[in-house]
Tab-separated table of C-alpha atoms and ligand atoms in Angstrom:
chain	number	residue	atom	x	y	z
D	524	UNK	CA	-17.989	33.234	23.019
D	525	UNK	CA	-16.326	36.146	21.250
D	526	UNK	CA	-14.825	37.163	24.605
D	527	UNK	CA	-13.279	33.742	25.083
D	528	UNK	CA	-11.516	33.821	21.759
D	529	UNK	CA	-9.786	37.112	22.528
D	530	UNK	CA	-9.569	40.529	20.966
D	531	UNK	CA	-7.044	39.781	18.260
D	532	UNK	CA	-9.210	37.117	16.695
D	533	UNK	CA	-11.720	37.826	13.987
D	534	UNK	CA	-14.782	35.797	14.829
D	535	UNK	CA	-17.111	34.927	12.012
D	536	UNK	CA	-20.361	33.469	13.184
D	537	UNK	CA	-21.417	30.727	10.855
D	538	UNK	CA	-23.729	27.793	11.354
D	539	UNK	CA	-20.785	25.482	11.947
D	540	UNK	CA	-19.386	27.605	14.771
D	541	UNK	CA	-22.537	28.523	16.609
D	542	UNK	CA	-23.652	24.956	17.203
D	543	UNK	CA	-24.741	21.952	15.221
D	544	UNK	CA	-25.873	22.960	11.745
D	545	UNK	CA	-29.577	23.013	11.166
D	546	UNK	CA	-30.860	20.198	9.074
D	547	UNK	CA	-30.261	21.791	5.740
D	548	UNK	CA	-32.425	20.031	3.164
D	549	UNK	CA	-30.845	21.623	0.104
D	550	UNK	CA	-27.353	20.832	1.314
D	551	UNK	CA	-28.423	17.280	2.043
D	552	UNK	CA	-29.857	16.843	-1.451
D	553	UNK	CA	-26.682	18.326	-2.888
D	554	UNK	CA	-24.649	15.736	-0.975
D	555	UNK	CA	-26.287	12.800	-2.728
D	556	UNK	CA	-25.663	14.552	-6.026
D	557	UNK	CA	-22.051	15.179	-4.924
D	558	UNK	CA	-21.496	11.477	-4.276
D	559	UNK	CA	-22.694	10.679	-7.796
D	560	UNK	CA	-20.594	13.465	-9.305
D	561	UNK	CA	-17.474	12.570	-7.321
D	562	UNK	CA	-17.169	15.952	-5.611
D	563	UNK	CA	-15.696	14.538	-2.400
D	564	UNK	CA	-11.949	14.364	-2.098
D	565	UNK	CA	-9.320	13.738	0.520
D	566	UNK	CA	-6.717	16.104	1.866
D	567	UNK	CA	-3.750	14.992	3.924
D	568	UNK	CA	-2.147	16.874	6.804
D	569	UNK	CA	1.398	15.950	7.883
D	570	UNK	CA	2.007	14.639	11.395
D	571	UNK	CA	5.654	15.359	12.146
D	572	UNK	CA	8.293	14.466	14.698
D	573	UNK	CA	8.477	17.482	17.054
D	574	UNK	CA	12.286	17.369	17.217
D	575	UNK	CA	13.319	16.627	13.618
D	576	UNK	CA	10.105	17.792	11.901
D	577	UNK	CA	10.299	14.770	9.660
D	578	UNK	CA	6.902	13.616	8.390
D	579	UNK	CA	5.834	10.436	10.178
D	580	UNK	CA	2.341	10.135	8.801
D	581	UNK	CA	-0.729	12.014	7.607
D	582	UNK	CA	-4.243	12.623	8.873
D	583	UNK	CA	-6.878	12.165	6.178
D	584	UNK	CA	-9.350	15.055	6.059
D	585	UNK	CA	-12.388	14.955	3.835
D	586	UNK	CA	-13.261	17.835	1.550
D	587	UNK	CA	-16.320	18.613	-0.536
D	588	UNK	CA	-15.662	20.734	-3.578
D	589	UNK	CA	-19.088	21.969	-4.631
D	590	UNK	CA	-19.261	23.483	-8.138
D	591	UNK	CA	-20.885	26.735	-6.971
D	592	UNK	CA	-20.558	26.785	-3.161
D	593	UNK	CA	-16.817	26.072	-3.319
D	594	UNK	CA	-15.203	24.117	-0.499
D	595	UNK	CA	-17.857	23.058	2.002
D	596	UNK	CA	-16.145	22.483	5.385
D	597	UNK	CA	-16.512	19.066	7.073
D	598	UNK	CA	-18.082	20.816	10.064
D	599	UNK	CA	-21.015	21.523	7.731
D	600	UNK	CA	-21.413	18.230	5.904
D	601	UNK	CA	-20.173	15.527	8.327
D	602	UNK	CA	-23.039	16.126	10.817
D	603	UNK	CA	-25.567	15.793	7.950
D	604	UNK	CA	-23.899	12.611	6.697
D	605	UNK	CA	-23.930	11.330	10.269
D	606	UNK	CA	-27.683	11.952	10.496
D	607	UNK	CA	-28.707	10.412	7.182
D	608	UNK	CA	-26.202	7.558	7.242
D	609	UNK	CA	-24.260	8.686	4.191
D	610	UNK	CA	-21.205	8.752	6.486
D	611	UNK	CA	-20.989	4.961	6.209
D	612	UNK	CA	-20.514	5.207	2.457
D	613	UNK	CA	-18.226	8.248	2.571
D	614	UNK	CA	-16.239	6.851	5.488
D	615	UNK	CA	-15.681	3.488	3.820
D	616	UNK	CA	-14.467	5.224	0.685
D	617	UNK	CA	-12.161	7.527	2.694
D	618	UNK	CA	-10.633	4.639	4.615
D	619	UNK	CA	-9.892	2.562	1.538
D	620	UNK	CA	-8.671	5.501	-0.577
D	621	UNK	CA	-6.411	6.732	2.236
D	622	UNK	CA	-4.815	3.295	2.653
D	623	UNK	CA	-4.134	3.102	-1.084
D	624	UNK	CA	-2.759	6.661	-1.033
D	625	UNK	CA	-0.375	5.786	1.786
D	626	UNK	CA	1.257	3.161	-0.432
D	627	UNK	CA	1.947	5.840	-3.023
D	628	UNK	CA	3.292	8.227	-0.354
D	629	UNK	CA	5.697	5.538	0.824
D	630	UNK	CA	6.943	4.928	-2.673
D	631	UNK	CA	7.830	8.599	-3.012
D	632	UNK	CA	9.288	8.925	0.492
D	633	UNK	CA	11.196	5.617	0.245
D	634	UNK	CA	10.385	4.823	3.869
D	635	UNK	CA	7.542	3.634	6.043
D	636	UNK	CA	4.776	6.096	6.992
D	637	UNK	CA	1.376	5.824	8.621
D	638	UNK	CA	-2.107	7.061	7.812
D	639	UNK	CA	-4.655	8.351	10.312
D	640	UNK	CA	-8.360	8.252	9.450
D	641	UNK	CA	-11.304	9.781	11.336
D	642	UNK	CA	-14.078	7.352	12.214
D	643	UNK	CA	-17.424	8.899	13.121
D	644	UNK	CA	-19.633	7.485	15.892
D	645	UNK	CA	-22.154	6.080	13.433
D	646	UNK	CA	-19.460	4.392	11.336
D	647	UNK	CA	-17.939	2.894	14.462
D	648	UNK	CA	-21.284	1.391	15.442
D	649	UNK	CA	-22.088	0.118	11.946
D	650	UNK	CA	-22.276	-3.703	11.607
D	651	UNK	CA	-20.157	-3.606	8.473
D	652	UNK	CA	-17.357	-1.541	9.956
D	653	UNK	CA	-14.908	-4.396	10.555
D	654	UNK	CA	-15.515	-5.695	7.014
D	655	UNK	CA	-14.805	-2.216	5.673
D	656	UNK	CA	-11.602	-2.128	7.704
D	657	UNK	CA	-10.469	-5.555	6.520
D	658	UNK	CA	-11.241	-4.674	2.928
D	659	UNK	CA	-9.185	-1.439	3.133
D	660	UNK	CA	-6.196	-3.251	4.628
D	661	UNK	CA	-6.346	-6.198	2.214
D	662	UNK	CA	-6.963	-4.088	-0.896
D	663	UNK	CA	-4.145	-1.617	-0.169
D	664	UNK	CA	-1.705	-4.188	1.136
D	665	UNK	CA	-0.549	-2.040	4.021
D	666	UNK	CA	0.220	-3.420	7.451
D	667	UNK	CA	-2.440	-2.994	10.123
D	668	UNK	CA	0.084	-1.117	12.276
D	669	UNK	CA	0.366	1.593	9.614
D	670	UNK	CA	-3.248	2.524	10.190
D	671	UNK	CA	-4.425	4.824	12.979
D	672	UNK	CA	-8.158	5.160	13.558
D	673	UNK	CA	-9.224	8.401	15.219
D	674	UNK	CA	-12.276	8.287	17.413
D	675	UNK	CA	-13.585	10.713	19.995
D	676	UNK	CA	-14.318	10.146	23.657
D	677	UNK	CA	-18.006	10.420	22.781
D	678	UNK	CA	-17.778	7.480	20.385
D	679	UNK	CA	-16.418	5.297	23.187
D	680	UNK	CA	-18.945	6.390	25.760
D	681	UNK	CA	-22.150	5.865	23.746
D	682	UNK	CA	-21.883	2.115	24.306
D	683	UNK	CA	-18.688	1.136	26.144
D	684	UNK	CA	-19.417	-2.602	25.989
D	685	UNK	CA	-19.782	-2.553	22.225
D	686	UNK	CA	-16.783	-0.208	21.954
D	687	UNK	CA	-14.624	-2.632	23.895
D	688	UNK	CA	-15.419	-5.472	21.528
D	689	UNK	CA	-14.811	-3.395	18.383
D	690	UNK	CA	-11.572	-1.963	19.759
D	691	UNK	CA	-10.218	-5.375	20.639
D	692	UNK	CA	-10.974	-6.519	17.079
D	693	UNK	CA	-9.153	-3.473	15.716
D	694	UNK	CA	-6.222	-4.339	17.967
D	695	UNK	CA	-6.213	-7.894	16.576
D	696	UNK	CA	-5.582	-6.310	13.191
D	697	UNK	CA	-2.751	-4.239	14.736
D	698	UNK	CA	-4.547	-1.002	13.846
D	699	UNK	CA	-3.863	1.705	16.421
D	700	UNK	CA	-6.544	3.751	18.124
D	701	UNK	CA	-6.176	7.483	18.679
D	702	UNK	CA	-8.420	9.582	20.896
D	703	UNK	CA	-9.174	12.696	18.870
D	704	UNK	CA	-9.813	16.080	20.504
D	705	UNK	CA	-8.607	14.558	23.770
D	706	UNK	CA	-9.877	16.344	26.821
D	707	UNK	CA	-12.899	18.004	25.235
D	708	UNK	CA	-15.385	15.130	25.358
D	709	UNK	CA	-17.676	13.755	27.978
D	710	UNK	CA	-15.896	10.754	29.415
D	711	UNK	CA	-13.907	9.419	32.332
D	712	UNK	CA	-10.200	8.630	32.481
D	713	UNK	CA	-11.085	5.045	33.346
D	714	UNK	CA	-11.475	4.292	29.651
D	715	UNK	CA	-7.726	4.757	29.178
D	716	UNK	CA	-7.293	1.729	31.404
D	717	UNK	CA	-10.072	-0.312	29.911
D	718	UNK	CA	-9.541	0.145	26.166
D	719	UNK	CA	-6.497	-0.626	23.983
D	720	UNK	CA	-5.632	2.981	23.094
D	721	UNK	CA	-2.282	3.972	21.561
D	722	UNK	CA	-2.427	7.695	20.818
D	723	UNK	CA	-3.838	10.833	22.456
D	724	UNK	CA	-4.403	13.841	20.240
D	725	UNK	CA	-4.422	16.984	22.388
D	726	UNK	CA	-7.189	19.224	21.151
D	727	UNK	CA	-6.318	22.464	19.416
D	728	UNK	CA	-8.133	24.529	22.064
D	729	UNK	CA	-5.441	23.565	24.622
D	730	UNK	CA	-2.619	24.459	22.231
D	731	UNK	CA	-3.927	27.759	20.882
D	732	UNK	CA	-2.901	29.990	23.809
D	733	UNK	CA	0.465	28.354	24.522
D	734	UNK	CA	3.034	29.231	25.714
D	735	UNK	CA	1.361	32.208	27.477
D	736	UNK	CA	-1.567	30.458	29.132
D	737	UNK	CA	-0.670	28.843	32.443
D	738	UNK	CA	-3.846	26.788	32.534
D	739	UNK	CA	-3.377	25.354	29.051
D	740	UNK	CA	0.261	24.665	29.908
D	741	UNK	CA	-0.814	22.752	33.014
D	742	UNK	CA	-3.309	20.706	30.996
D	743	UNK	CA	-0.777	19.850	28.281
D	744	UNK	CA	1.828	18.890	30.880
D	745	UNK	CA	-0.669	16.670	32.669
D	746	UNK	CA	-1.649	14.933	29.415
D	747	UNK	CA	2.007	14.414	28.467
D	748	UNK	CA	2.750	13.000	31.902
D	749	UNK	CA	-0.264	10.724	31.827
D	750	UNK	CA	0.647	9.498	28.352
D	751	UNK	CA	4.230	8.814	29.352
D	752	UNK	CA	3.179	6.640	32.273
D	753	UNK	CA	0.526	4.821	30.261
D	754	UNK	CA	2.945	4.349	27.358
D	755	UNK	CA	0.818	6.289	24.864
D	756	UNK	CA	1.984	8.549	22.034
D	757	UNK	CA	0.854	12.164	21.980
D	758	UNK	CA	0.070	14.311	18.965
D	759	UNK	CA	-0.469	18.032	19.595
D	760	UNK	CA	-3.118	19.348	17.196
D	761	UNK	CA	-3.350	22.849	15.775
D	762	UNK	CA	0.259	23.937	16.306
D	763	UNK	CA	0.599	27.252	14.497
D	764	UNK	CA	3.676	28.934	16.014
D	765	UNK	CA	7.317	28.165	16.741
D	766	UNK	CA	6.653	29.122	20.371
D	767	UNK	CA	3.971	26.448	20.678
D	768	UNK	CA	6.177	23.808	19.071
D	769	UNK	CA	9.152	24.664	21.264
D	770	UNK	CA	7.034	24.584	24.426
D	771	UNK	CA	5.603	21.173	23.559
D	772	UNK	CA	8.866	19.680	22.332
D	773	UNK	CA	10.683	20.706	25.516
D	774	UNK	CA	8.033	18.951	27.563
D	775	UNK	CA	8.385	15.688	25.718
D	776	UNK	CA	5.589	15.929	23.164
D	777	UNK	CA	6.760	13.685	20.363
D	778	UNK	CA	4.404	14.519	17.505
D	779	UNK	CA	3.048	17.748	16.077
D	780	UNK	CA	0.212	18.451	13.642
D	781	UNK	CA	-0.662	21.974	12.608
D	782	UNK	CA	-0.417	24.773	10.102
D	783	UNK	CA	3.169	25.461	11.229
D	784	UNK	CA	4.457	22.144	9.928
D	785	UNK	CA	1.905	21.596	7.155
D	786	UNK	CA	-1.678	22.474	6.293
D	787	UNK	CA	-4.080	19.848	4.961
D	788	UNK	CA	-3.084	19.417	1.316
D	789	UNK	CA	-4.008	17.533	-1.837
D	790	UNK	CA	-2.225	14.203	-2.363
D	791	UNK	CA	0.042	15.542	-5.119
D	792	UNK	CA	1.156	18.427	-2.896
D	793	UNK	CA	1.858	15.969	-0.071
D	794	UNK	CA	3.983	13.928	-2.459
D	795	UNK	CA	5.987	17.002	-3.418
D	796	UNK	CA	6.602	17.652	0.305
D	797	UNK	CA	7.795	14.081	0.759
D	798	UNK	CA	10.176	14.367	-2.205
D	799	UNK	CA	11.577	17.591	-0.795
D	800	UNK	CA	12.154	15.982	2.581
D	801	UNK	CA	14.403	13.366	0.931
D	802	UNK	CA	16.746	16.154	-0.169
D	803	UNK	CA	16.694	17.784	3.249
D	804	UNK	CA	17.705	14.478	4.789
D	805	UNK	CA	20.456	13.713	2.285
D	806	UNK	CA	22.357	16.922	2.997
D	807	UNK	CA	23.123	16.353	6.695
D	808	UNK	CA	24.096	12.725	6.033
D	809	UNK	CA	26.568	13.794	3.341
D	810	UNK	CA	27.934	16.504	5.576
D	811	UNK	CA	28.518	13.996	8.312
D	812	UNK	CA	30.558	11.839	5.936
D	813	UNK	CA	32.706	14.804	4.944
D	814	UNK	CA	33.287	15.709	8.578
D	815	UNK	CA	34.230	12.207	9.659
M	1459	LIG	P1	-10.236	16.696	13.509
M	1459	LIG	O1	-10.214	15.258	13.205
M	1459	LIG	O2	-9.928	17.121	14.899
M	1459	LIG	O3	-9.231	17.356	12.469
M	1459	LIG	C1	-8.376	18.421	12.741
M	1459	LIG	C2	-8.948	19.719	12.215
M	1459	LIG	O4	-8.103	20.793	12.603
M	1459	LIG	C3	-9.004	19.780	10.683
M	1459	LIG	O5	-10.142	20.558	10.330
M	1459	LIG	C4	-7.729	20.550	10.341
M	1459	LIG	O6	-7.787	21.205	9.095
M	1459	LIG	C5	-7.698	21.532	11.477
M	1459	LIG	N1	-6.350	22.022	11.742
M	1459	LIG	C6	-5.182	21.351	11.670
M	1459	LIG	N2	-4.144	22.108	12.021
M	1459	LIG	C7	-4.650	23.320	12.339
M	1459	LIG	C8	-4.065	24.561	12.788
M	1459	LIG	O7	-2.852	24.685	12.984
M	1459	LIG	N3	-4.922	25.588	13.036
M	1459	LIG	C9	-6.269	25.488	12.843
M	1459	LIG	N4	-7.020	26.556	13.089
M	1459	LIG	N5	-6.856	24.329	12.418
M	1459	LIG	C10	-6.057	23.271	12.180
M	1459	LIG	P2	-11.136	20.106	9.163
M	1459	LIG	O8	-10.353	19.494	8.047
M	1459	LIG	O9	-12.019	21.270	8.870
M	1459	LIG	O10	-11.986	18.955	9.827
M	1459	LIG	C11	-12.821	19.228	10.902
M	1459	LIG	C12	-13.352	17.970	11.519
M	1459	LIG	O11	-14.202	17.265	10.606
M	1459	LIG	C13	-12.266	16.973	11.905
M	1459	LIG	O12	-11.667	17.345	13.119
M	1459	LIG	C14	-13.087	15.697	11.982
M	1459	LIG	O13	-13.759	15.624	13.207
M	1459	LIG	C15	-14.096	15.898	10.862
M	1459	LIG	N6	-13.637	15.167	9.662
M	1459	LIG	C16	-12.809	15.567	8.682
M	1459	LIG	N7	-12.630	14.586	7.769
M	1459	LIG	C17	-13.352	13.525	8.196
M	1459	LIG	C18	-13.572	12.190	7.690
M	1459	LIG	O14	-13.032	11.746	6.664
M	1459	LIG	N8	-14.420	11.389	8.428
M	1459	LIG	C19	-15.004	11.833	9.578
M	1459	LIG	N9	-15.813	10.981	10.254
M	1459	LIG	N10	-14.807	13.049	10.093
M	1459	LIG	C20	-13.987	13.900	9.405
M	1460	LIG	MG1	-8.983	13.789	13.597
M	1461	LIG	MG1	-8.870	16.617	16.453
M	1462	LIG	MG1	-11.586	18.439	16.034
């Protein structure tokens, strides 16, 4: 493992990185307490146009701010919530809160944006999921097409027949489906034909060693080519360097998400970024007028 990640990388072995976390009873008990105390919050990471770097939307990422443990990473608490079912409650809250937040983002940005929300396998299979979805859309007043639901290949493959019916109902609401961590799951490409999918998110592990790695380059090119012919959008995840962005942009990758163009941030910080981007946009437009 350490070998794979290379010499320059500092590898810290924690429970979340060395496999699924053990069932941690004290953490689980703390989670119920955290729900009551309102310790869960949402961060938002910009998804930008690779060419202009303008923010197109945000991915919603859950955070748990524990009073003594500090920020507990989702890799620690999502698997527990998935096991005990708390994910249905947390996920429903996240979906609704994110939709409401998007409205506020749009007010600040003075243009249309979209919001991307992670849906766990258990949430996706829950009987109430479509009601939760309808409630979030109706309550926030956003258009279905402004909502992207991120699921993994695994979520689709657990029960493809059920998945097909849920996905078609999502499509009826104009919500878009993104395949998260594309290329890392256990699945077949046939599902791209069978299901109404709109977005592929190339996993960070294929981006990390660009532009140097020939193999990762070949994989990214193949995904971009596939997406182009299937009329899907592509978001490259985990873009951290200008070199990575340039490589992807030159090969037709339209959307970028990563620390380079914006870390996950609190809603008020995201709003400041949106306000700033208005100014950045105004300048070139004014210049153009002067030059004409
Ligand atoms: P994901 O959906 O693939 O989210 C992307 C992860 O990559 C996030 O980690 C984000 O902070 C991280 N990331 C983004 N850009 C970069 C970068 O340039 N470099 C590096 N090193 N990392 C980057 P995070 O926030 O820790 O979330 C981890 C996972 O937890 C998510 O992976 C998702 O599977 C899950 N998760 C987070 N929030 C939720 C949620 O509300 N519901 C559900 N069901 N799962 C969630
Ligand atoms: Mg995601
Ligand atoms: Mg991902
Ligand atoms: Mg991931």
